[in-house]
Amino acid sequence: MSEVVFYEYWRSSAAYRVRIALNLKGVTYRSVQLDLVEGEQRNPDFLARNPQGLVPALEIDGLFLTQSLAIIDYLDARHKAPPMVPADPAARSAVLARALVIAADIHPINNLRVLNYLRSALGQDDAAVADWYRHWIHEGFAALETGAPDRGLFGGDLPDLADVCLVPQMANARRFDTPLAAFPRLVRIDAELTALPAFAAAAPDAVKP
């Protein structure tokens, strides 16, 4: 079997999601860190393979995969346990909807290139950028909290795709001093998840160069 190579940045929440999935699936990989702050994701060699110039990307099975949820979907198809989404169509749709609250609604408007644009092109100071960040986290978390279980994980006894997306976003929320008192279910789920070895080993502080 050829080597699995993961192109990432240690602080990227999208890369964090994929690290969790790789660990849950038991896939061994070599990490290649691309420093987003220094713009290393824009180097010509990487752009030739990934024209978006974004991380994460995964080299596996002779393929070069991009976009975190697409990578996780591939891993889920190749490595069945534990499943990231259920087989039942209605249950699958519900899991995807929860995951996409984070991956499609919160994260894209709060990632580094958006924050940099707010500062550089729109002239916003750090306080305004932080307010922007916390606002969109609060919007998404309020919706997730409403449907979160009273006990167990989003996936029940085993983590699912919503759980995999939640933990990196909770880490980001704390980085930006987002008040979390309104989200006790999410805080509880996050605490249970981060105690699991696959999640702990994927944490930014655990992989920071």
Backbone as a printed PyTorch tensor [residue, N CA C, xyz], in Angstrom:
tensor([[[  0.8480,  -1.1930,   0.0000],
         [  0.0000,   0.0000,   0.0000],
         [  0.8820,   1.2410,   0.0000]],

        [[  0.5350,   2.2160,  -0.8580],
         [  1.3290,   3.4370,  -0.9370],
         [  1.0990,   4.3090,   0.2880]],

        [[  2.0590,   5.1690,   0.5540],
         [  1.9880,   6.0370,   1.7200],
         [  0.8190,   7.0200,   1.5990]],

        [[  0.1220,   7.2370,   2.6880],
         [ -0.9340,   8.2440,   2.7580],
         [ -0.3000,   9.5420,   3.2430]],

        [[ -0.4940,  10.6200,   2.4760],
         [  0.1130,  11.9100,   2.8070],
         [ -0.9970,  12.9290,   3.0160]],

        [[ -0.9300,  13.6070,   4.1440],
         [ -1.9570,  14.5730,   4.5120],
         [ -1.3590,  15.9700,   4.5210]],

        [[ -1.8530,  16.8300,   3.6450],
         [ -1.4120,  18.2150,   3.5620],
         [ -2.3520,  19.0540,   4.4260]],

        [[ -1.7750,  19.7510,   5.4080],
         [ -2.6230,  20.3910,   6.4090],
         [ -1.9090,  21.5870,   7.0270]],

        [[ -2.6330,  22.2680,   7.9050],
         [ -2.0650,  23.2750,   8.7940],
         [ -2.5830,  22.9470,  10.1810]],

        [[ -1.7200,  22.9330,  11.1560],
         [ -2.0740,  22.4100,  12.4760],
         [ -3.2620,  23.1190,  13.1030]],

        [[ -3.4620,  24.4030,  12.8020],
         [ -4.5470,  25.1540,  13.4160],
         [ -5.8210,  25.1650,  12.5680]],

        [[ -5.7660,  24.6670,  11.3630],
         [ -6.9370,  24.6370,  10.4890],
         [ -8.0130,  23.7210,  11.0660]],

        [[ -9.2250,  24.2470,  11.2430],
         [-10.2980,  23.4090,  11.7820],
         [-10.7640,  22.3850,  10.7550]],

        [[-10.6710,  22.7080,   9.4700],
         [-11.0250,  21.7290,   8.4400],
         [-10.0470,  20.5580,   8.4500]],

        [[ -8.7610,  20.8690,   8.6210],
         [ -7.7690,  19.7970,   8.7290],
         [ -7.9710,  18.9970,  10.0110]],

        [[ -8.3340,  19.6710,  11.0840],
         [ -8.6090,  19.0290,  12.3720],
         [ -9.7030,  17.9730,  12.2020]],

        [[-10.7620,  18.3120,  11.4490],
         [-11.8310,  17.3350,  11.1780],
         [-11.2810,  16.0740,  10.5390]],

        [[-10.4420,  16.2700,   9.5410],
         [ -9.9330,  15.1090,   8.8070],
         [ -8.9790,  14.3010,   9.6750]],

        [[ -8.1540,  14.9760,  10.4790],
         [ -7.2920,  14.2290,  11.4090],
         [ -8.1200,  13.3260,  12.3130]],

        [[ -9.2280,  13.8600,  12.8400],
         [-10.0910,  13.0470,  13.6930],
         [-10.5910,  11.8310,  12.9260]],

        [[-11.0710,  12.0460,  11.7140],
         [-11.6030,  10.9370,  10.9150],
         [-10.5300,   9.9100,  10.5990]],

        [[ -9.3460,  10.3590,  10.2340],
         [ -8.2380,   9.4380,   9.9690],
         [ -7.9390,   8.5910,  11.2000]],

        [[ -7.9330,   9.2310,  12.3600],
         [ -7.6640,   8.4960,  13.6030],
         [ -8.7800,   7.5100,  13.9160]],

        [[-10.0320,   7.9490,  13.7720],
         [-11.1550,   7.0510,  14.0380],
         [-11.1320,   5.8420,  13.1160]],

        [[-10.7300,   6.0560,  11.8780],
         [-10.6950,   4.9730,  10.8920],
         [ -9.4210,   4.1390,  10.9750]],

        [[ -8.4710,   4.5650,  11.8000],
         [ -7.2230,   3.8130,  11.9430],
         [ -6.3100,   3.8970,  10.7390]],

        [[ -6.3680,   5.0240,  10.0160],
         [ -5.5330,   5.2080,   8.8230],
         [ -4.2380,   5.9070,   9.2220]],

        [[ -3.1160,   5.2690,   8.9560],
         [ -1.8050,   5.8550,   9.2370],
         [ -1.4180,   6.7880,   8.0970]],

        [[ -0.8700,   7.9440,   8.4250],
         [ -0.5410,   8.9230,   7.3920],
         [  0.6910,   9.7210,   7.7900]],

        [[  1.2840,  10.3700,   6.7910],
         [  2.3810,  11.3170,   7.0260],
         [  1.8370,  12.7250,   6.8360]],

        [[  2.0890,  13.5850,   7.8040],
         [  1.6040,  14.9570,   7.7490],
         [  2.6250,  15.8620,   7.0590]],

        [[  2.1320,  16.6980,   6.1490],
         [  2.9310,  17.7650,   5.5420],
         [  2.2650,  19.0770,   5.9270]],

        [[  2.9350,  19.8570,   6.7540],
         [  2.3840,  21.1060,   7.2420],
         [  2.6200,  22.2350,   6.2310]],

        [[  1.5590,  22.9410,   5.8930],
         [  1.6440,  24.1270,   5.0450],
         [  1.1730,  25.3150,   5.8840]],

        [[  2.0590,  26.2200,   6.1770],
         [  1.7610,  27.3390,   7.0630],
         [  0.8680,  28.3520,   6.3370]],

        [[ -0.4000,  28.4290,   6.7350],
         [ -1.3340,  29.3320,   6.0740],
         [ -0.9810,  30.7870,   6.3260]],

        [[ -0.4330,  31.0810,   7.4890],
         [ -0.0640,  32.4660,   7.8120],
         [  1.0460,  32.9490,   6.8820]],

        [[  1.9560,  32.0400,   6.5510],
         [  3.0660,  32.3810,   5.6490],
         [  2.7040,  32.2060,   4.1720]],

        [[  1.5100,  31.6950,   3.8920],
         [  1.0690,  31.5310,   2.5000],
         [  1.6480,  30.3250,   1.7910]],

        [[  2.1170,  29.3350,   2.5420],
         [  2.7560,  28.1720,   1.9040],
         [  1.7820,  27.3470,   1.0650]],

        [[  0.4760,  27.4890,   1.3220],
         [ -0.5150,  26.7690,   0.5260],
         [ -0.6170,  27.3190,  -0.8940]],

        [[  0.0290,  28.4540,  -1.1410],
         [  0.0190,  29.0550,  -2.4840],
         [  1.2740,  28.7240,  -3.2800]],

        [[  2.1030,  27.8120,  -2.7670],
         [  3.3170,  27.4860,  -3.5230],
         [  2.9230,  26.7720,  -4.8190]],

        [[  3.6890,  26.9520,  -5.8940],
         [  3.2980,  26.4500,  -7.2110],
         [  3.0700,  24.9460,  -7.2590]],

        [[  3.8780,  24.1800,  -6.5500],
         [  3.7100,  22.7250,  -6.5810],
         [  2.3580,  22.3100,  -6.0070]],

        [[  1.9700,  22.9470,  -4.8970],
         [  0.6860,  22.5980,  -4.2890],
         [ -0.4710,  23.1090,  -5.1470]],

        [[ -0.3460,  24.3120,  -5.6940],
         [ -1.3990,  24.8560,  -6.5470],
         [ -1.6090,  24.0120,  -7.8030]],

        [[ -0.5500,  23.4050,  -8.2920],
         [ -0.6770,  22.5590,  -9.4770],
         [ -1.5710,  21.3570,  -9.2020]],

        [[ -1.5830,  20.9020,  -7.9620],
         [ -2.4020,  19.7410,  -7.5870],
         [ -3.7440,  20.1590,  -7.0070]],

        [[ -3.7960,  21.3260,  -6.3940],
         [ -5.0220,  21.8230,  -5.7780],
         [ -5.1720,  23.2970,  -6.1440]],

        [[ -5.8230,  23.5930,  -7.2660],
         [ -5.8970,  24.9760,  -7.7500],
         [ -6.5430,  25.9540,  -6.7750]],

        [[ -7.3620,  25.4660,  -5.8360],
         [ -7.9200,  26.3660,  -4.8250],
         [ -6.8570,  26.8560,  -3.8480]],

        [[ -5.7950,  26.0950,  -3.6950],
         [ -4.7460,  26.4740,  -2.7580],
         [ -5.2200,  26.4700,  -1.3190]],

        [[ -6.0290,  25.4660,  -0.9770],
         [ -6.5610,  25.3590,   0.3810],
         [ -6.1220,  24.0480,   1.0060]],

        [[ -6.1020,  24.0210,   2.3230],
         [ -5.9270,  22.7690,   3.0490],
         [ -7.2470,  22.4720,   3.7620]],

        [[ -7.4900,  21.1770,   4.0020],
         [ -6.6020,  20.0250,   3.8370],
         [ -6.6900,  19.4280,   2.4340]],

        [[ -5.7140,  18.5580,   2.1620],
         [ -5.7310,  17.6950,   0.9890],
         [ -5.1260,  16.3650,   1.4110]],

        [[ -5.5810,  15.3050,   0.7760],
         [ -5.1310,  13.9650,   1.1580],
         [ -4.7240,  13.1830,  -0.0730]],

        [[ -3.4930,  12.6820,  -0.0440],
         [ -2.9860,  11.8060,  -1.1040],
         [ -3.1450,  10.3690,  -0.6210]],

        [[ -4.0250,   9.6210,  -1.2920],
         [ -4.3620,   8.2740,  -0.8400],
         [ -4.8570,   7.4440,  -2.0220]],

        [[ -4.4570,   6.1910,  -2.0680],
         [ -4.9350,   5.2560,  -3.0960],
         [ -4.7220,   5.7850,  -4.5120]],

        [[ -3.6230,   6.5060,  -4.7250],
         [ -3.3460,   7.0540,  -6.0460],
         [ -4.1720,   8.2750,  -6.4020]],

        [[ -4.8970,   8.8260,  -5.4120],
         [ -5.7650,   9.9810,  -5.6280],
         [ -5.2440,  11.1820,  -4.8440]],

        [[ -5.6740,  12.3480,  -5.2570],
         [ -5.3830,  13.5760,  -4.5210],
         [ -6.7120,  14.2250,  -4.2090]],

        [[ -7.1470,  14.1170,  -2.9460],
         [ -8.4790,  14.5360,  -2.5350],
         [ -8.4250,  15.8840,  -1.8270]],

        [[ -9.4410,  16.7040,  -2.0540],
         [ -9.5370,  18.0150,  -1.4140],
         [-10.9200,  18.1660,  -0.7670]],

        [[-11.0700,  19.2220,   0.0290],
         [-12.2910,  19.5530,   0.7540],
         [-12.5440,  18.5400,   1.8760]],

        [[-12.5960,  19.0360,   3.1000],
         [-12.6010,  18.1520,   4.2640],
         [-13.7570,  17.1590,   4.2690]],

        [[-14.9710,  17.6030,   3.9900],
         [-16.0940,  16.6730,   4.0380],
         [-16.0410,  15.6520,   2.9130]],

        [[-15.5120,  16.0560,   1.7580],
         [-15.3420,  15.1000,   0.6640],
         [-14.2790,  14.0640,   1.0170]],

        [[-13.2160,  14.4910,   1.6810],
         [-12.1790,  13.5510,   2.1230],
         [-12.7620,  12.5720,   3.1490]],

        [[-13.5170,  13.0930,   4.1090],
         [-14.1180,  12.2250,   5.1250],
         [-15.1070,  11.2540,   4.4880]],

        [[-15.8470,  11.7140,   3.5030],
         [-16.7800,  10.8350,   2.8010],
         [-16.0370,   9.6900,   2.1190]],

        [[-14.8910,   9.9930,   1.5090],
         [-14.0840,   8.9440,   0.8760],
         [-13.5900,   7.9490,   1.9220]],

        [[-13.0670,   8.4580,   3.0190],
         [-12.5890,   7.5700,   4.0820],
         [-13.7180,   6.7000,   4.6160]],

        [[-14.9020,   7.2750,   4.7090],
         [-16.0520,   6.5280,   5.2250],
         [-16.4600,   5.4120,   4.2690]],

        [[-16.3110,   5.6670,   2.9820],
         [-16.6380,   4.6340,   1.9950],
         [-15.5980,   3.5140,   1.9710]],

        [[-14.3450,   3.8560,   2.2440],
         [-13.2600,   2.8770,   2.1760],
         [-13.0730,   2.1200,   3.4840]],

        [[-13.4280,   2.7670,   4.5980],
         [-13.2260,   2.1750,   5.9210],
         [-14.5480,   2.3160,   6.6860]],

        [[-15.2850,   1.2560,   6.7770],
         [-16.6840,   1.3280,   7.2130],
         [-16.8600,   1.6350,   8.6970]],

        [[-15.9100,   1.2710,   9.5150],
         [-16.1030,   1.4370,  10.9620],
         [-15.1170,   2.4570,  11.5320]],

        [[-15.5970,   3.3300,  12.4120],
         [-17.0100,   3.5780,  12.7070],
         [-17.6360,   4.4300,  11.6110]],

        [[-18.9180,   4.2150,  11.2880],
         [-19.5460,   4.9840,  10.2110],
         [-19.7290,   6.4480,  10.5950]],

        [[-19.4460,   7.3310,   9.6570],
         [-19.6310,   8.7540,   9.8980],
         [-21.0750,   9.1940,   9.6700]],

        [[-21.7760,   8.4790,   8.8030],
         [-23.1980,   8.7620,   8.5580],
         [-23.9380,   7.4350,   8.5350]],

        [[-25.1960,   7.4060,   8.9870],
         [-25.9550,   6.1600,   8.9770],
         [-26.4370,   5.8040,   7.5760]],

        [[-26.8280,   4.5630,   7.3920],
         [-27.3150,   4.1010,   6.0910],
         [-28.7340,   4.5710,   5.8100]],

        [[-29.5640,   4.6660,   6.8460],
         [-30.9440,   5.0930,   6.6540],
         [-30.9890,   6.4990,   6.0490]],

        [[-31.7240,   6.7080,   4.9500],
         [-31.6990,   8.0090,   4.2680],
         [-32.1120,   9.1840,   5.1500]],

        [[-33.1590,   9.0090,   5.9580],
         [-33.6190,  10.1140,   6.7990],
         [-32.5910,  10.4410,   7.8810]],

        [[-32.0350,   9.4040,   8.5150],
         [-31.0260,   9.6230,   9.5540],
         [-29.7560,  10.2190,   8.9440]],

        [[-29.3940,   9.7660,   7.7620],
         [-28.2120,  10.3020,   7.0700],
         [-28.3880,  11.7920,   6.8000]],

        [[-29.5770,  12.1700,   6.3280],
         [-29.8470,  13.5750,   6.0320],
         [-29.7430,  14.4240,   7.2920]],

        [[-30.2310,  13.8960,   8.4120],
         [-30.1750,  14.6450,   9.6710],
         [-28.7300,  14.8650,  10.1230]],

        [[-27.8890,  13.8330,  10.0050],
         [-26.4790,  13.9690,  10.3890],
         [-25.7790,  14.9850,   9.4940]],

        [[-26.0130,  14.8940,   8.1910],
         [-25.3880,  15.8380,   7.2610],
         [-25.8360,  17.2670,   7.5430]],

        [[-27.1100,  17.4450,   7.8700],
         [-27.6050,  18.7880,   8.1650],
         [-26.8910,  19.3830,   9.3700]],

        [[-26.7120,  18.5640,  10.4200],
         [-26.0120,  19.0690,  11.6040],
         [-24.5640,  19.4060,  11.2760]],

        [[-23.9030,  18.5210,  10.5470],
         [-22.5040,  18.7660,  10.1870],
         [-22.3600,  20.0280,   9.3430]],

        [[-23.3080,  20.2510,   8.4490],
         [-23.2110,  21.3860,   7.5370],
         [-23.5220,  22.7190,   8.2070]],

        [[-24.2160,  22.6960,   9.3350],
         [-24.3600,  23.9340,  10.1030],
         [-22.9750,  24.5030,  10.4000]],

        [[-22.0450,  23.6100,  10.7100],
         [-20.6690,  24.0290,  10.9860],
         [-19.8710,  24.1880,   9.7010]],

        [[-19.8390,  23.1320,   8.8850],
         [-18.9310,  23.1040,   7.7420],
         [-19.3510,  24.0290,   6.6050]],

        [[-20.6480,  24.3590,   6.5140],
         [-21.1050,  25.2270,   5.4310],
         [-21.5480,  26.6070,   5.9010]],

        [[-22.0320,  26.6990,   7.1500],
         [-22.5980,  27.9690,   7.5980],
         [-21.6900,  28.7690,   8.5330]],

        [[-21.0000,  28.0940,   9.4540],
         [-20.1190,  28.8200,  10.3830],
         [-18.7140,  28.9700,   9.8120]],

        [[-18.1020,  27.8590,   9.4830],
         [-16.6770,  27.8590,   9.1500],
         [-16.3060,  28.7100,   7.9370]],

        [[-17.0200,  28.6170,   6.7960],
         [-16.5410,  29.3420,   5.6070],
         [-16.4690,  30.8490,   5.7760]],

        [[-17.3570,  31.4290,   6.5940],
         [-17.3080,  32.8860,   6.7570],
         [-16.4510,  33.3070,   7.9440]],

        [[-15.8240,  32.3380,   8.5870],
         [-14.9470,  32.6330,   9.7230],
         [-13.5270,  32.1270,   9.5150]],

        [[-13.2020,  31.6700,   8.3050],
         [-11.8560,  31.1210,   8.1380],
         [-10.8340,  32.2410,   7.9260]],

        [[ -9.5750,  31.8710,   7.8690],
         [ -8.4880,  32.8550,   7.9040],
         [ -8.5540,  33.8390,   6.7490]],

        [[ -8.8740,  33.3740,   5.5570],
         [ -8.8530,  34.3010,   4.4220],
         [ -9.9870,  35.3240,   4.5230]],

        [[-11.1260,  34.9350,   5.1050],
         [-12.2140,  35.8900,   5.3200],
         [-11.8240,  36.9070,   6.3910]],

        [[-11.2450,  36.4230,   7.4830],
         [-10.8220,  37.3410,   8.5370],
         [ -9.7580,  38.3120,   8.0370]],

        [[ -8.8330,  37.8120,   7.2220],
         [ -7.8060,  38.6900,   6.6490],
         [ -8.4260,  39.7380,   5.7270]],

        [[ -9.4540,  39.3500,   4.9750],
         [-10.1340,  40.2930,   4.0850],
         [-10.8640,  41.3650,   4.8840]],

        [[-11.4860,  40.9720,   5.9860],
         [-12.1500,  41.9510,   6.8430],
         [-11.1470,  43.0010,   7.3370]],

        [[ -9.9460,  42.5310,   7.6840],
         [ -8.9280,  43.4620,   8.1990],
         [ -8.3420,  44.3270,   7.0820]],

        [[ -7.9110,  43.6760,   5.9940],
         [ -7.1400,  44.3900,   4.9760],
         [ -8.0120,  45.2040,   4.0360]],

        [[ -8.9910,  44.5690,   3.4180],
         [ -9.7970,  45.2590,   2.4060],
         [-10.8980,  46.1200,   3.0160]],

        [[-11.4520,  45.6860,   4.1300],
         [-12.5820,  46.4060,   4.7230],
         [-12.1950,  47.2440,   5.9310]],

        [[-10.9240,  47.1660,   6.3300],
         [-10.4140,  48.0590,   7.3660],
         [-10.9430,  47.8260,   8.7570]],

        [[-11.3540,  46.5980,   9.0570],
         [-11.8870,  46.3060,  10.3880],
         [-10.7430,  46.0070,  11.3610]],

        [[-10.8980,  46.4870,  12.6050],
         [ -9.8670,  46.2120,  13.5940],
         [-10.0890,  44.8400,  14.2290]],

        [[ -9.1490,  44.4430,  15.0930],
         [ -9.2170,  43.0990,  15.6790],
         [-10.4930,  42.8960,  16.5010]],

        [[-10.9470,  43.9340,  17.1940],
         [-12.1590,  43.8090,  18.0090],
         [-13.3780,  43.5440,  17.1340]],

        [[-13.4720,  44.2300,  16.0130],
         [-14.6010,  44.0310,  15.1050],
         [-14.5560,  42.6440,  14.4740]],

        [[-13.3650,  42.2020,  14.1220],
         [-13.2210,  40.8660,  13.5340],
         [-13.6240,  39.7970,  14.5390]],

        [[-13.2080,  39.9700,  15.7900],
         [-13.5840,  39.0050,  16.8260],
         [-15.0920,  39.0040,  17.0590]],

        [[-15.7230,  40.1690,  17.0060],
         [-17.1760,  40.2370,  17.1480],
         [-17.8710,  39.5000,  16.0080]],

        [[-17.3550,  39.7020,  14.8000],
         [-17.8800,  38.9770,  13.6280],
         [-17.7820,  37.4760,  13.8650]],

        [[-16.6410,  37.0190,  14.2850],
         [-16.3920,  35.5980,  14.4870],
         [-17.3730,  35.0140,  15.5090]],

        [[-17.4750,  35.6820,  16.6500],
         [-18.3440,  35.1790,  17.7100],
         [-19.8170,  35.2030,  17.3060]],

        [[-20.2270,  36.1960,  16.5220],
         [-21.6190,  36.2860,  16.0860],
         [-22.0320,  35.0500,  15.2950]],

        [[-21.1970,  34.6430,  14.3400],
         [-21.5880,  33.5230,  13.4730],
         [-21.4730,  32.1890,  14.1890]],

        [[-20.5570,  32.0890,  15.1360],
         [-20.5270,  30.8810,  15.9660],
         [-21.8130,  30.7940,  16.7940]],

        [[-22.2050,  31.8890,  17.3890],
         [-23.4120,  31.8930,  18.2220],
         [-24.6310,  31.5030,  17.3950]],

        [[-24.7390,  32.0470,  16.1780],
         [-25.8770,  31.7130,  15.3170],
         [-25.9540,  30.2080,  15.0530]],

        [[-24.8340,  29.6170,  14.6820],
         [-24.8320,  28.1870,  14.3700],
         [-25.0040,  27.3130,  15.5960]],

        [[-24.3050,  27.6700,  16.6710],
         [-24.3950,  26.8640,  17.8940],
         [-25.8000,  26.9010,  18.4940]],

        [[-26.4900,  28.0240,  18.3740],
         [-27.8490,  28.1080,  18.9090],
         [-28.7520,  27.0880,  18.2270]],

        [[-28.5930,  26.9220,  16.9280],
         [-29.3810,  25.9280,  16.1990],
         [-28.9880,  24.5100,  16.6020]],

        [[-27.6910,  24.2460,  16.7070],
         [-27.2300,  22.9130,  17.0850],
         [-27.6490,  22.5380,  18.4980]],

        [[-27.5840,  23.4830,  19.4120],
         [-27.9500,  23.2160,  20.8020],
         [-29.3910,  22.7350,  20.9040]],

        [[-30.2630,  23.3090,  20.1250],
         [-31.6760,  22.9520,  20.1770],
         [-31.9070,  21.4770,  19.8670]],

        [[-31.1410,  20.9500,  18.9130],
         [-31.3240,  19.5530,  18.5220],
         [-30.3280,  18.5880,  19.1330]],

        [[-29.4840,  19.0710,  20.0440],
         [-28.4710,  18.2030,  20.6470],
         [-29.1000,  17.2670,  21.6740]],

        [[-28.5650,  16.0470,  21.8020],
         [-29.1390,  15.1000,  22.7630],
         [-28.8260,  15.4850,  24.2050]],

        [[-29.6960,  15.0430,  25.1250],
         [-29.4770,  15.2920,  26.5490],
         [-28.3360,  14.4600,  27.1060]],

        [[-28.1090,  13.3080,  26.4960],
         [-26.9930,  12.4530,  26.9060],
         [-26.4310,  11.7570,  25.6720]],

        [[-25.1830,  11.3200,  25.7820],
         [-24.5400,  10.6930,  24.6450],
         [-24.0550,  11.7180,  23.6350]],

        [[-23.5260,  11.2180,  22.5330],
         [-22.9770,  12.0570,  21.4750],
         [-24.0450,  12.3400,  20.4250]],

        [[-23.7470,  13.1940,  19.4720],
         [-24.6620,  13.3500,  18.3470],
         [-24.8750,  11.9960,  17.6680]],

        [[-23.8160,  11.2030,  17.6240],
         [-23.9040,   9.8760,  17.0170],
         [-24.3660,   8.7890,  17.9660]],

        [[-24.8000,   9.1550,  19.1610],
         [-25.2290,   8.1510,  20.1400],
         [-24.0450,   7.6390,  20.9290]],

        [[-23.7670,   6.3430,  20.7950],
         [-22.6370,   5.7510,  21.5200],
         [-21.3120,   5.9730,  20.7990]],

        [[-21.3710,   6.2050,  19.4900],
         [-20.1620,   6.3980,  18.6950],
         [-20.2230,   7.7410,  17.9800]],

        [[-19.0870,   8.4090,  17.8160],
         [-19.1060,   9.7120,  17.1390],
         [-19.4850,   9.5860,  15.6770]],

        [[-20.2270,  10.5790,  15.1870],
         [-20.5710,  10.6280,  13.7730],
         [-19.9880,  11.9020,  13.1610]],

        [[-20.4000,  12.2120,  11.9380],
         [-19.8320,  13.3560,  11.2250],
         [-20.1090,  14.6660,  11.9490]],

        [[-21.2740,  14.8000,  12.5610],
         [-21.5740,  16.0280,  13.3050],
         [-20.6190,  16.1930,  14.4820]],

        [[-20.3230,  15.1010,  15.1740],
         [-19.3610,  15.1550,  16.2790],
         [-17.9740,  15.5490,  15.7880]],

        [[-17.5700,  14.9860,  14.6590],
         [-16.2530,  15.2770,  14.0850],
         [-16.1320,  16.7570,  13.7230]],

        [[-17.2330,  17.3490,  13.2580],
         [-17.2110,  18.7760,  12.9230],
         [-17.3110,  19.6640,  14.1610]],

        [[-18.0110,  19.1880,  15.1820],
         [-18.2410,  20.0190,  16.3620],
         [-16.9560,  20.3590,  17.1110]],

        [[-16.1170,  19.3710,  17.3540],
         [-14.9550,  19.5740,  18.2250],
         [-14.0170,  20.6710,  17.7020]],

        [[-13.6360,  20.6800,  16.4280],
         [-12.7830,  21.7760,  15.9590],
         [-13.4540,  23.1420,  16.0790]],

        [[-14.7740,  23.1840,  15.8550],
         [-15.4460,  24.4760,  15.9570],
         [-15.5410,  24.9540,  17.3980]],

        [[-15.6860,  24.0270,  18.3340],
         [-15.6550,  24.4050,  19.7460],
         [-14.2800,  24.9460,  20.1300]],

        [[-13.2320,  24.3370,  19.6000],
         [-11.8760,  24.8400,  19.8660],
         [-11.7240,  26.2570,  19.3340]],

        [[-12.2520,  26.5150,  18.1470],
         [-12.1960,  27.8620,  17.5870],
         [-12.9960,  28.8460,  18.4330]],

        [[-14.1560,  28.4070,  18.8900],
         [-14.9810,  29.2820,  19.7290],
         [-14.1980,  29.7270,  20.9590]],

        [[-13.4980,  28.8030,  21.5740],
         [-12.7260,  29.1520,  22.7640],
         [-11.5400,  30.0570,  22.4260]],

        [[-10.9270,  29.8410,  21.2870],
         [ -9.8120,  30.7140,  20.8640],
         [-10.2600,  32.1610,  20.7760]],

        [[-11.5070,  32.3730,  20.3630],
         [-12.0230,  33.7300,  20.2000],
         [-12.8980,  34.1580,  21.3710]],

        [[-12.7370,  33.4650,  22.5130],
         [-13.4160,  33.8470,  23.7550],
         [-14.9280,  33.9590,  23.5810]],

        [[-15.4960,  33.0070,  22.8550],
         [-16.9410,  32.9880,  22.6410],
         [-17.6400,  32.4670,  23.9010]],

        [[-18.5750,  33.1990,  24.4740],
         [-19.3120,  32.6960,  25.6350],
         [-20.0800,  31.4210,  25.2600]],

        [[-19.9680,  30.3960,  26.0740],
         [-20.5720,  29.1030,  25.7560],
         [-21.6330,  28.6770,  26.7720]],

        [[-21.9760,  29.5550,  27.7150],
         [-22.9350,  29.1820,  28.7540],
         [-24.3020,  28.8230,  28.1840]],

        [[-24.6410,  29.3700,  27.0330],
         [-25.9460,  29.1060,  26.4210],
         [-26.0040,  27.7490,  25.7190]],

        [[-24.8680,  27.0370,  25.6940],
         [-24.8080,  25.7970,  24.9290],
         [-24.3310,  24.6210,  25.7870]],

        [[-25.0400,  24.3160,  26.8800],
         [-24.5540,  23.2750,  27.7920],
         [-24.4710,  21.8910,  27.1560]],

        [[-25.3930,  21.5670,  26.2430],
         [-25.3340,  20.2590,  25.6040],
         [-24.0940,  20.1500,  24.7150]],

        [[-23.8130,  21.1960,  23.9650],
         [-22.6330,  21.1750,  23.0950],
         [-21.3500,  21.0880,  23.9210]],

        [[-21.3030,  21.8160,  25.0250],
         [-20.1230,  21.7730,  25.9000],
         [-19.9380,  20.3630,  26.4530]],

        [[-21.0270,  19.7280,  26.8610],
         [-20.9350,  18.3600,  27.3970],
         [-20.4680,  17.3800,  26.3220]],

        [[-21.0520,  17.4660,  25.1290],
         [-20.6610,  16.5630,  24.0390],
         [-19.1910,  16.7590,  23.6920]],

        [[-18.7640,  18.0120,  23.6120],
         [-17.3690,  18.3090,  23.3030],
         [-16.4330,  17.7100,  24.3490]],

        [[-16.7970,  17.8040,  25.6170],
         [-15.9510,  17.2450,  26.6850],
         [-15.8500,  15.7280,  26.5600]],

        [[-16.9600,  15.0660,  26.2330],
         [-16.9210,  13.6110,  26.0640],
         [-16.0680,  13.2190,  24.8560]],

        [[-16.1890,  13.9950,  23.7910],
         [-15.4330,  13.6760,  22.5750],
         [-13.9380,  13.9140,  22.7530]],

        [[-13.5620,  15.0290,  23.3250],
         [-12.1340,  15.3560,  23.4370],
         [-11.3990,  14.4240,  24.3870]],

        [[-12.1430,  13.6700,  25.2000],
         [-11.5200,  12.6650,  26.0650],
         [-11.1980,  11.3780,  25.3110]],

        [[-11.7530,  11.2130,  24.1020],
         [-11.4980,  10.0110,  23.3160],
         [-10.1220,  10.0990,  22.6580]],

        [[ -9.3550,   9.0110,  22.6120],
         [ -7.9950,   9.0650,  22.0620],
         [ -7.9210,   9.6030,  20.6380]],

        [[ -8.8500,   9.2280,  19.7700],
         [ -8.7930,   9.6780,  18.3760],
         [ -8.9440,  11.1860,  18.2600]],

        [[ -9.7310,  11.7680,  19.1570],
         [ -9.9280,  13.2140,  19.1540],
         [ -8.7530,  13.9190,  19.8260]],

        [[ -8.2970,  13.3700,  20.9500],
         [ -7.1850,  13.9940,  21.6670],
         [ -5.9220,  14.0480,  20.8120]],

        [[ -5.6560,  12.9650,  20.0650],
         [ -4.4450,  12.9090,  19.2350],
         [ -4.5210,  13.8420,  18.0440]],

        [[ -5.7320,  14.2830,  17.6830],
         [ -5.9040,  15.1770,  16.5400],
         [ -5.8980,  16.6490,  16.9250]],

        [[ -5.8980,  16.9470,  18.2050],
         [ -5.9820,  18.3330,  18.6700],
         [ -4.8020,  19.1670,  18.1620]],

        [[ -5.0330,  20.4470,  17.8900],
         [ -3.9490,  21.2870,  17.3770],
         [ -2.6770,  21.2610,  18.2220]],

        [[ -2.8080,  21.3150,  19.5370],
         [ -1.6270,  21.2970,  20.3970],
         [ -0.8760,  19.9720,  20.3150]],

        [[ -1.5920,  18.9070,  19.9290],
         [ -0.9480,  17.5950,  19.8250],
         [ -0.1570,  17.4380,  18.5330]],

        [[ -0.4680,  18.2560,  17.5140],
         [  0.2010,  18.1090,  16.2140],
         [  1.0040,  19.3510,  15.8350]],

        [[  0.9740,  20.3620,  16.6750],
         [  1.6980,  21.5960,  16.3640],
         [  3.1730,  21.3200,  16.1490]],

        [[  3.7380,  21.7880,  15.0410],
         [  5.1720,  21.5360,  14.7680],
         [  6.0820,  22.1090,  15.8480]]])
